[in-house]
Tab-separated table of C-alpha atoms in Angstrom:
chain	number	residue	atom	x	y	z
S	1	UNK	CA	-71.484	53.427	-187.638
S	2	UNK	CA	-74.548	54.898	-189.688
S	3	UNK	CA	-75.582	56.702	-186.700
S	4	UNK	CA	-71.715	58.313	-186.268
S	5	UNK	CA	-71.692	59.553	-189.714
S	6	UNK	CA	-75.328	60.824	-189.452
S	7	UNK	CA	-74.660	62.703	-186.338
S	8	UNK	CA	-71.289	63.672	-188.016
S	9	UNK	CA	-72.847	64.952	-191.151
S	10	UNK	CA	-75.389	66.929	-189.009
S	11	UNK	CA	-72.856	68.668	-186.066
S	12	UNK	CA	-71.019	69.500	-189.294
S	13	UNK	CA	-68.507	66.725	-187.745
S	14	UNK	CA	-65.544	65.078	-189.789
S	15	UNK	CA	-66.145	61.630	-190.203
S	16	UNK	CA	-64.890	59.339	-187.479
S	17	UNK	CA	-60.551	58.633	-187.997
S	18	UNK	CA	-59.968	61.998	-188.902
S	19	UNK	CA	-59.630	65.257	-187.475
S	20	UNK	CA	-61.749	67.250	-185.686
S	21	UNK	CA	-62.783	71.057	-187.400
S	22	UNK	CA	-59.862	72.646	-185.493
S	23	UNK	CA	-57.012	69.865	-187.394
S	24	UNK	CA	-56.171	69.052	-183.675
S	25	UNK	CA	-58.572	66.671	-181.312
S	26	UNK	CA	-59.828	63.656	-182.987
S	27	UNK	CA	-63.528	63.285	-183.506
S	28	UNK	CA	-63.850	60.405	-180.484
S	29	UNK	CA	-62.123	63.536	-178.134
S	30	UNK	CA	-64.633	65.649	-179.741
S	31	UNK	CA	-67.917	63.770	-179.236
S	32	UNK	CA	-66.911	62.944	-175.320
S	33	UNK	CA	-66.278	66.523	-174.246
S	34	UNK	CA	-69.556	67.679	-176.232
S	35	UNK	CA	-71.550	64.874	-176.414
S	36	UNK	CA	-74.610	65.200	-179.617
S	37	UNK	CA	-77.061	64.252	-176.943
S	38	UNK	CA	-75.925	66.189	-173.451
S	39	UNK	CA	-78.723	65.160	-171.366
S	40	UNK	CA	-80.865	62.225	-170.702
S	41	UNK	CA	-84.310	61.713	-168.636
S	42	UNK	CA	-85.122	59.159	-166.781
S	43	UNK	CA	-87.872	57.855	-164.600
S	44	UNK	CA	-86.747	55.676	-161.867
S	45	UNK	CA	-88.741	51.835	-161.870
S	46	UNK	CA	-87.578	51.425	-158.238
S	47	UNK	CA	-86.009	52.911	-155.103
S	48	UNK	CA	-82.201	53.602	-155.549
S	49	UNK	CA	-79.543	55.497	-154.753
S	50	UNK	CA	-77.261	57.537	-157.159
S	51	UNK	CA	-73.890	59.459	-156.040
S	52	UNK	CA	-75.338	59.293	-152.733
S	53	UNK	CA	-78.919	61.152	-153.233
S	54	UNK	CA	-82.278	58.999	-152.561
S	55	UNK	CA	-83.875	58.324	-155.673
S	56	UNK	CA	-87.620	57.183	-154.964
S	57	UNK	CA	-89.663	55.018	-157.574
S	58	UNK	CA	-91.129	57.535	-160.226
S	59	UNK	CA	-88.787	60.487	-159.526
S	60	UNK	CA	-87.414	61.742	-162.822
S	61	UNK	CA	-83.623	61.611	-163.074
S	62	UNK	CA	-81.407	63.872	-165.451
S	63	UNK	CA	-78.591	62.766	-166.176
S	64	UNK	CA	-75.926	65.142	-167.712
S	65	UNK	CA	-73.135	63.655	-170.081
S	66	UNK	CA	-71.643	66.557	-170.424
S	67	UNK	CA	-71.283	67.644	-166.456
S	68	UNK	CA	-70.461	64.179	-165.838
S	69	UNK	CA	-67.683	63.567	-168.090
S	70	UNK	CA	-66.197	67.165	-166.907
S	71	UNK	CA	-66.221	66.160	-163.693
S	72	UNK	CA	-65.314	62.506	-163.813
S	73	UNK	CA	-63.724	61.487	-166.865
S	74	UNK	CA	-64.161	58.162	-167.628
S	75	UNK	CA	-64.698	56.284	-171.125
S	76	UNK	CA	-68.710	55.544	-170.567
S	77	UNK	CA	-69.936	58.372	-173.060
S	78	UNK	CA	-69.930	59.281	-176.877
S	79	UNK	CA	-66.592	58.745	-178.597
S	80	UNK	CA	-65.598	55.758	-176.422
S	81	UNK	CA	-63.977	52.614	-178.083
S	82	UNK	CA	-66.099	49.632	-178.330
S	83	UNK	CA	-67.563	48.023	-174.974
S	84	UNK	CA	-69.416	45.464	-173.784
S	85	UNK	CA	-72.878	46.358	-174.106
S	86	UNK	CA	-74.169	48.479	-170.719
S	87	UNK	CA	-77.739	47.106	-171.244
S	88	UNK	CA	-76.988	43.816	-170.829
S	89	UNK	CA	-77.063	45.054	-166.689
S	90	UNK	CA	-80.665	45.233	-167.312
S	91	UNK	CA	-81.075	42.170	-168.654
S	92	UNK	CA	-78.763	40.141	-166.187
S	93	UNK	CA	-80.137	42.334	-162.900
S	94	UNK	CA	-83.114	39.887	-161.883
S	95	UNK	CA	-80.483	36.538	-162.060
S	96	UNK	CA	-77.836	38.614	-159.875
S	97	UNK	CA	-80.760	38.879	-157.488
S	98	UNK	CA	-81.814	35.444	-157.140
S	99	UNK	CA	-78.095	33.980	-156.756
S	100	UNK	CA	-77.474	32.917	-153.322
S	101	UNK	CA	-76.029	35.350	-151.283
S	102	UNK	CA	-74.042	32.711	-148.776
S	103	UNK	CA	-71.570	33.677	-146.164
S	104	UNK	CA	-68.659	33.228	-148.457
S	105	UNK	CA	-70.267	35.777	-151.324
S	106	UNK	CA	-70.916	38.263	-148.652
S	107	UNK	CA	-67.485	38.863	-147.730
S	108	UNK	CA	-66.955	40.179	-151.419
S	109	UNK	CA	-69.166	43.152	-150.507
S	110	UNK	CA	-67.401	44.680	-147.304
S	111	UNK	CA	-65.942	48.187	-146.917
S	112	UNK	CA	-62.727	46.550	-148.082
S	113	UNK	CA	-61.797	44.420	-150.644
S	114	UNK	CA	-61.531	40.632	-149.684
S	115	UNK	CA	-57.612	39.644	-149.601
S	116	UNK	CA	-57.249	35.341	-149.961
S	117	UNK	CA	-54.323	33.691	-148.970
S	118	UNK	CA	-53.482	30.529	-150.698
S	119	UNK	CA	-52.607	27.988	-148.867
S	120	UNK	CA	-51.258	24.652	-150.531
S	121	UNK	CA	-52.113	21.983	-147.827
S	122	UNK	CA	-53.904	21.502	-144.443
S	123	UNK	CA	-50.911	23.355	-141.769
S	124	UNK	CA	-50.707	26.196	-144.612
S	125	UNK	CA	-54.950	26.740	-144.704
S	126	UNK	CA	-55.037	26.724	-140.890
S	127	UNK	CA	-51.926	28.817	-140.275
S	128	UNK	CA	-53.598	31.766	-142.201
S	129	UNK	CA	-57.136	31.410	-140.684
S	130	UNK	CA	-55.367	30.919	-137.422
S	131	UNK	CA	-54.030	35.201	-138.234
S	132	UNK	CA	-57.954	36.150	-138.940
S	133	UNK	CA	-58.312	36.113	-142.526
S	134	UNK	CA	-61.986	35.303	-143.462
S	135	UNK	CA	-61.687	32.650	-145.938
S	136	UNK	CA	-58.627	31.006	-147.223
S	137	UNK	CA	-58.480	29.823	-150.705
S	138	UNK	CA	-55.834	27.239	-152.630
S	139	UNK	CA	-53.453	27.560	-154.884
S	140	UNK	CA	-53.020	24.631	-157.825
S	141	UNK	CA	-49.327	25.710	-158.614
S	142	UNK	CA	-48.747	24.511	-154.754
S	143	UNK	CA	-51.034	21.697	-154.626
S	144	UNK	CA	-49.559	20.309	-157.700
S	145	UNK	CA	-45.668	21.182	-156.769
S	146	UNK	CA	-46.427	19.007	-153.205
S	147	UNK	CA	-47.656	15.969	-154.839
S	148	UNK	CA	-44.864	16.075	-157.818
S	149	UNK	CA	-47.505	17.220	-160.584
S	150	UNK	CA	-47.396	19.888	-162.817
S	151	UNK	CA	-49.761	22.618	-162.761
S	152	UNK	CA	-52.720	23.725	-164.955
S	153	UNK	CA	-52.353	20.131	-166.815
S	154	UNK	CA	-55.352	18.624	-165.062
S	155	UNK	CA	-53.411	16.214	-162.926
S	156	UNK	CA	-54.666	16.966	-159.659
S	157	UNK	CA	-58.062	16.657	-159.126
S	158	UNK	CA	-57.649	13.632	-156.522
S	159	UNK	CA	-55.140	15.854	-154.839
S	160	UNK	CA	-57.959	18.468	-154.540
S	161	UNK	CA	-60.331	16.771	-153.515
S	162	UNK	CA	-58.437	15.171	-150.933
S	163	UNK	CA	-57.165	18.584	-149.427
S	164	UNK	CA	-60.900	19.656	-149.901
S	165	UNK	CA	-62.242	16.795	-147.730
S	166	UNK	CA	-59.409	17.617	-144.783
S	167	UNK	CA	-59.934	21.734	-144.834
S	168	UNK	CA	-63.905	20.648	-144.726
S	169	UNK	CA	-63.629	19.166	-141.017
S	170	UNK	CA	-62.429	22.719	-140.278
S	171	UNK	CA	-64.364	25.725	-139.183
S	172	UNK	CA	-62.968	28.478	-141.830
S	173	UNK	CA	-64.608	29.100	-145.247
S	174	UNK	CA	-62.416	28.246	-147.982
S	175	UNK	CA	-62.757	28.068	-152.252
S	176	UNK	CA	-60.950	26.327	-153.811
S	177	UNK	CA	-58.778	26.428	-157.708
S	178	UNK	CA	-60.171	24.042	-160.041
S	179	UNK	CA	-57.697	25.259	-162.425
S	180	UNK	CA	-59.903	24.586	-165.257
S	181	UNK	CA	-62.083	22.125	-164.504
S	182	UNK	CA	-60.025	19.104	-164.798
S	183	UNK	CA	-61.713	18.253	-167.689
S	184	UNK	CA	-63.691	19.219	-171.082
S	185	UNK	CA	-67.085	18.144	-170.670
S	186	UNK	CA	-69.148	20.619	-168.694
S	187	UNK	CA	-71.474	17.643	-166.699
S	188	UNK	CA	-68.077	16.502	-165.073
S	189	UNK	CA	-66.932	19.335	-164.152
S	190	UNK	CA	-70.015	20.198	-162.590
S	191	UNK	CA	-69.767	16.580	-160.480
S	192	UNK	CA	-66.393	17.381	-159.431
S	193	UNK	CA	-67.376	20.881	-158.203
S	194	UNK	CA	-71.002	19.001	-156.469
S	195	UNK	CA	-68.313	16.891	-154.612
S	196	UNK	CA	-66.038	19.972	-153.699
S	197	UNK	CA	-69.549	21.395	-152.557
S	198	UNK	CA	-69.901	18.468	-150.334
S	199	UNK	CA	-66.623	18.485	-148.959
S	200	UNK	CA	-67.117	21.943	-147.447
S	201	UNK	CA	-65.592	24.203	-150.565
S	202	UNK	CA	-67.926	27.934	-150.313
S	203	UNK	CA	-66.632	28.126	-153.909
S	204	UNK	CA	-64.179	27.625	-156.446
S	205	UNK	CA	-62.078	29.156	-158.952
S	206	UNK	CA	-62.342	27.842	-162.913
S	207	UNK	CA	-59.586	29.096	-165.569
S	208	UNK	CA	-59.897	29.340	-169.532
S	209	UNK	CA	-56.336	28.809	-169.830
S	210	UNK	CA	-55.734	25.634	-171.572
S	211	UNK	CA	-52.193	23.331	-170.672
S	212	UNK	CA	-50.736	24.257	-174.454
S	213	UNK	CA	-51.121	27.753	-173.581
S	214	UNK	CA	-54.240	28.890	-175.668
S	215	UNK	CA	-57.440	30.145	-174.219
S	216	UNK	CA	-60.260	27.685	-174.371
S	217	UNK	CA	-62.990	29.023	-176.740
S	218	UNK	CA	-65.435	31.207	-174.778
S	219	UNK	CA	-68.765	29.347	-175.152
S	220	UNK	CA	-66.769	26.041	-173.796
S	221	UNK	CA	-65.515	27.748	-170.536
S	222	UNK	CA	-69.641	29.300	-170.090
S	223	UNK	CA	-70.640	25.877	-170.593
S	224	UNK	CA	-68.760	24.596	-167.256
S	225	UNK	CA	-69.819	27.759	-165.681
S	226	UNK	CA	-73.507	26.906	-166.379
S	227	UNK	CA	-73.100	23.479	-165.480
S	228	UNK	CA	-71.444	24.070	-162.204
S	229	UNK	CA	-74.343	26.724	-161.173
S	230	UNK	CA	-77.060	24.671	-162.066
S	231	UNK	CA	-75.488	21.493	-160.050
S	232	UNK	CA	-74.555	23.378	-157.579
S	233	UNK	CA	-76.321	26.685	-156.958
S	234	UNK	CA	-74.737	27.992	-153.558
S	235	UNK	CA	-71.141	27.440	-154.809
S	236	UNK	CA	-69.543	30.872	-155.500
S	237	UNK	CA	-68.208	30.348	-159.037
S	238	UNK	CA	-65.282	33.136	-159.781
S	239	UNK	CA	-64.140	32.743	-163.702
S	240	UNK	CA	-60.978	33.517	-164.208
S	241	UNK	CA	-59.641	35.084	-167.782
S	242	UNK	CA	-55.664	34.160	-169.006
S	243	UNK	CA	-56.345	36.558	-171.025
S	244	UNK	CA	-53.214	38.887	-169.507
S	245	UNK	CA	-51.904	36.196	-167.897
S	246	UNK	CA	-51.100	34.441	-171.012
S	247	UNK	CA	-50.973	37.627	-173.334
S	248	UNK	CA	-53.547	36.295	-175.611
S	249	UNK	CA	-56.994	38.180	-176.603
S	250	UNK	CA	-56.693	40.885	-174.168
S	251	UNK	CA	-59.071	43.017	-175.910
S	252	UNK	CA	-61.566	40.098	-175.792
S	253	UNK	CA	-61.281	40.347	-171.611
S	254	UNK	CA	-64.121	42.348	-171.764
S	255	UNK	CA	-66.443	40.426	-173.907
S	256	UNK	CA	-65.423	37.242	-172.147
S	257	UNK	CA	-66.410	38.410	-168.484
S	258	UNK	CA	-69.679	39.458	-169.923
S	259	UNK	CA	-70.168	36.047	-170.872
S	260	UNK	CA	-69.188	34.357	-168.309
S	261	UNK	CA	-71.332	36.343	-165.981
S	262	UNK	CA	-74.210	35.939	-168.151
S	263	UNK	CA	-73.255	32.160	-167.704
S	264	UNK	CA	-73.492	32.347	-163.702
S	265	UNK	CA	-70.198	33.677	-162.691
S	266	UNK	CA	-70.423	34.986	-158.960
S	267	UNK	CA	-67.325	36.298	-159.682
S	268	UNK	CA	-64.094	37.466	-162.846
S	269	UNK	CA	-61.049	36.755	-161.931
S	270	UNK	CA	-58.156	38.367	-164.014
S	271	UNK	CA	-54.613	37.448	-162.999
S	272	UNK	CA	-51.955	39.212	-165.015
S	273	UNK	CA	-53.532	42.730	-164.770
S	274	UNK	CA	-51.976	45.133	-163.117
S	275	UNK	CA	-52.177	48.222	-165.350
S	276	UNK	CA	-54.443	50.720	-162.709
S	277	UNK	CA	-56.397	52.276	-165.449
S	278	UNK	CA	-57.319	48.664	-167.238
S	279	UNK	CA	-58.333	47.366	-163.694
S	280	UNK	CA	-60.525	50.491	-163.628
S	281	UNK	CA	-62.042	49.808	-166.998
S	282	UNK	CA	-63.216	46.066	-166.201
S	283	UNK	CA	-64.822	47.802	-162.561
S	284	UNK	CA	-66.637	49.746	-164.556
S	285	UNK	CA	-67.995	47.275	-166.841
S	286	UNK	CA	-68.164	44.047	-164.799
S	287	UNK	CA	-71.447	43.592	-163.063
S	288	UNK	CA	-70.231	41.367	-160.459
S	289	UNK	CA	-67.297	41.383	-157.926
S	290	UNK	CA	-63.401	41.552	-159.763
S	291	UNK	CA	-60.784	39.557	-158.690
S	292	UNK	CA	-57.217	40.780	-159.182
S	293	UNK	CA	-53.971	38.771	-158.525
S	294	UNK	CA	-51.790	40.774	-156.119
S	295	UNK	CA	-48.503	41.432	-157.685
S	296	UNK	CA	-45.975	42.677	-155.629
S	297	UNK	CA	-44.536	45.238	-158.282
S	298	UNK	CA	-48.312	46.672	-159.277
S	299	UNK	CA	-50.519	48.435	-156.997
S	300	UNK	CA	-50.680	48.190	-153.379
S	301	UNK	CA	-54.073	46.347	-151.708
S	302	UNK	CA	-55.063	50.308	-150.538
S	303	UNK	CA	-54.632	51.161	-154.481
S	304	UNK	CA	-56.959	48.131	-155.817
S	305	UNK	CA	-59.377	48.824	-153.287
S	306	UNK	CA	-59.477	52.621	-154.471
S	307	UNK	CA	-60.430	51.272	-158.042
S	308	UNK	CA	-63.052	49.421	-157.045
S	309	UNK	CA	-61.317	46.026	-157.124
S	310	UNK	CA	-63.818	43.554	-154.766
S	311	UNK	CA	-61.185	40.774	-154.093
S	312	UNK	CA	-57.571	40.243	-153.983
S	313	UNK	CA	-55.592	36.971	-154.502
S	314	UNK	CA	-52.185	36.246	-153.458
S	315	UNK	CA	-51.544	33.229	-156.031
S	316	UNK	CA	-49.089	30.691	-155.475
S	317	UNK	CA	-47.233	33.939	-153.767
S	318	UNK	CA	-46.883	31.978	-150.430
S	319	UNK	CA	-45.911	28.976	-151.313
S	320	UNK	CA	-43.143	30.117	-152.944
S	321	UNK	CA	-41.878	32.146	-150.408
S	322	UNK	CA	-42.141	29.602	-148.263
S	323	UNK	CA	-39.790	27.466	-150.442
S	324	UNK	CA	-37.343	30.458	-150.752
S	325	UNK	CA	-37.402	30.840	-146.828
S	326	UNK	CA	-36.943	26.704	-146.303
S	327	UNK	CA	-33.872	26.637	-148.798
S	328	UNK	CA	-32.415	29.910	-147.429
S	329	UNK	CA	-32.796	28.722	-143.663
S	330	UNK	CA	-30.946	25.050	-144.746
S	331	UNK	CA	-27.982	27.090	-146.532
S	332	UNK	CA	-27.277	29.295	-143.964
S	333	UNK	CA	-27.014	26.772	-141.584
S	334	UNK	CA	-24.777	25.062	-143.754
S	335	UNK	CA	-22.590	28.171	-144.370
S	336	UNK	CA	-22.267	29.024	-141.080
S	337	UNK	CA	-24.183	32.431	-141.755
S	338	UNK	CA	-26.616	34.382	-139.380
S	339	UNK	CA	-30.197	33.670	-140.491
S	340	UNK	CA	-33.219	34.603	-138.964
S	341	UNK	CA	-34.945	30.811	-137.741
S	342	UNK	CA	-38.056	32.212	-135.790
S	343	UNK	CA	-40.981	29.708	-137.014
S	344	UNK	CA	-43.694	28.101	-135.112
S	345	UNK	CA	-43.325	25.474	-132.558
S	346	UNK	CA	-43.532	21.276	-133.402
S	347	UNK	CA	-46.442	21.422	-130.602
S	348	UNK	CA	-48.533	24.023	-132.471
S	349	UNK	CA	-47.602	22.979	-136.215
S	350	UNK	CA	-49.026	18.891	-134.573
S	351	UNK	CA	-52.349	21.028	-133.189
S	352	UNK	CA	-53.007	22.116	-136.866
S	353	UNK	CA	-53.161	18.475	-138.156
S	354	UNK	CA	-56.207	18.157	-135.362
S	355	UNK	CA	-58.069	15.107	-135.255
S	356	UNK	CA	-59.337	12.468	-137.600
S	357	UNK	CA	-58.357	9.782	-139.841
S	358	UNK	CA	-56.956	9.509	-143.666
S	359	UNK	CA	-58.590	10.830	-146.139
S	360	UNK	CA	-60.313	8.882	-148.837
């Protein structure tokens, strides 16, 4: 703030709150669109490539504040409200390097954004890989409705495991929802997600929404996330926020991510969001690949993949509609009304359970 009121007291600037010279534009409007410091030199410490132009090690790069906030407005330059600090790319770039880059993490870093299905048992997973999608992942809400459990209270970690073990005798990747670890201290969560490892799981999902609706403090939830990436380094871990999804701390979603990824996060995951222009704020400042929850009144998969969002979840989505569809099918029969009762064969529903025993 010294530096604001320096600057300010220099440009002949009002101080920051109040008007700008003219009584009309603020003095945040004024120090994006002319920026104290309009230019910038850099020299390049290794081969890149910027806005589609070679940059070779040593070349010396100007960059141009001004220009660039002309041309692309965005909230990255002088005036902007408080964000998570941009260095801390620097800092985190040689541990982004050295994480595994498995199958399952690759798929986050196609021409499109990577679109889950959840599936809630065995027939469900198989169904959707059976249609082509590259990975299936689980939802807990359906899990825990199928066993007679509620969700997010850390009741069904057998169940997960168990539906872990099955989808691991098939061929597909899948990840699987942890919800939030099924438990507090950071060295069991990391067994349980060594065991999902095990089992087949290419990663899982982990939640800092708590069962009496609070977020769990942040340094708890990076504690789990650490754990589970030093147990188990090729398991993509994507931390999820509640931030939105609970309407608590949302200006902390942020500062949390940053965390988290500084923790190990392979992925943020923030279900609840579907405001376009706070989606495009967390691309900008999230270093690794952003998860969005697909909602079918906010933006369209084309739309999420326009702002930069890397993967796309559908939730418990499916198996909800597939409840809707079962108890719509058994009323209309009842009633005597037309329905629509196209659904897969008994023969190919029995080749999805394939072959093997019970589960342990």
């Amino acid at each position: 703030m010294r530096v604001v009121h320096a600057l300010a007291e220099a440009l002949g600037m009002p101080e920051p709150g109040q008007a700008a010279p003219d009584g009309d534009a603020p003095l945040a409007r004024v120090l994006r669109e002319v920026p104290p410091v309009p230019a910038m030199r850099r020299i390049a410490a290794r081969a890149t490539r910027i806005a589609g132009r070679e940059i070779a090690e040593g070349d010396t790069v100007l960059l141009d504040l001004a220009a660039a906030q002309r041309e692309h407005p965005v909230p990255l330059v002088f005036g902007a409200p408080p964000r998570v600090c941009p260095g801390r790319a620097h800092a985190l770039a040689d541990g982004l390097r050295r994480r595994p880059l498995t199958p399952f993490a690759r798929l986050h870093h196609g021409t499109e954004p990577l679109l889950l299905p959840n599936a809630w048992d065995h027939a469900s997973a198989v169904a959707l890989a059976a249609e082509g999608f590259p990975a299936i992942t689980t939802t807990s809400l359906g899990v825990a409705a199928a066993a007679g459990l509620p969700d997010g209270a850390a009741a069904t970690a057998r169940a997960t495991l168990a539906l872990a073990r099955r989808l691991g005798r098939d061929s597909f990747l899948f990840t699987v929802d942890m919800e939030g670890g099924f438990g507090d201290d950071p060295e069991e969560v990391a067994e349980l997600a060594r065991r999902l490892w095990d089992a087949g799981a290419a990663g899982i999902n982990i939640e800092d929404g708590r069962p009496d609706g609070t977020l769990a403090p942040v340094e708890s939830h990076a504690a789990k996330i650490a754990a589970v990436k030093a147990a188990v380094p090729g398991l993509f871990v994507n931390a999820r926020t509640d931030t939105h999804w609970l309407g608590r701390e949302k200006e902390g979603t942020a500062a949390r991510l940053a965390v988290y990824e500084q923790a190990g996060a392979d992925g943020v995951f923030v279900p609840g969001l579907s405001d376009p222009d706070g989606i495009a704020d967390l691309v900008a400042t999230a270093l690794v690949p952003l998860n969005i929850l697909y909602a079918p009144t906010g933006p369209t998969l084309t739309a999420l993949a326009a702002l930069g969002v890397r993967r796309v979840s559908l939730g418990s989505l499916l198996y909800r509609r597939a409840l809707a569809a079962a108890v719509t099918a058994a009323t209309a029969i009842r009633d005597d009304r037309p329905t629509d009762l196209t659904a897969p064969s008994y023969g190919e529903v029995q080749a999805w359970g394939g072959e093997g025993g019970a589960d342990d």
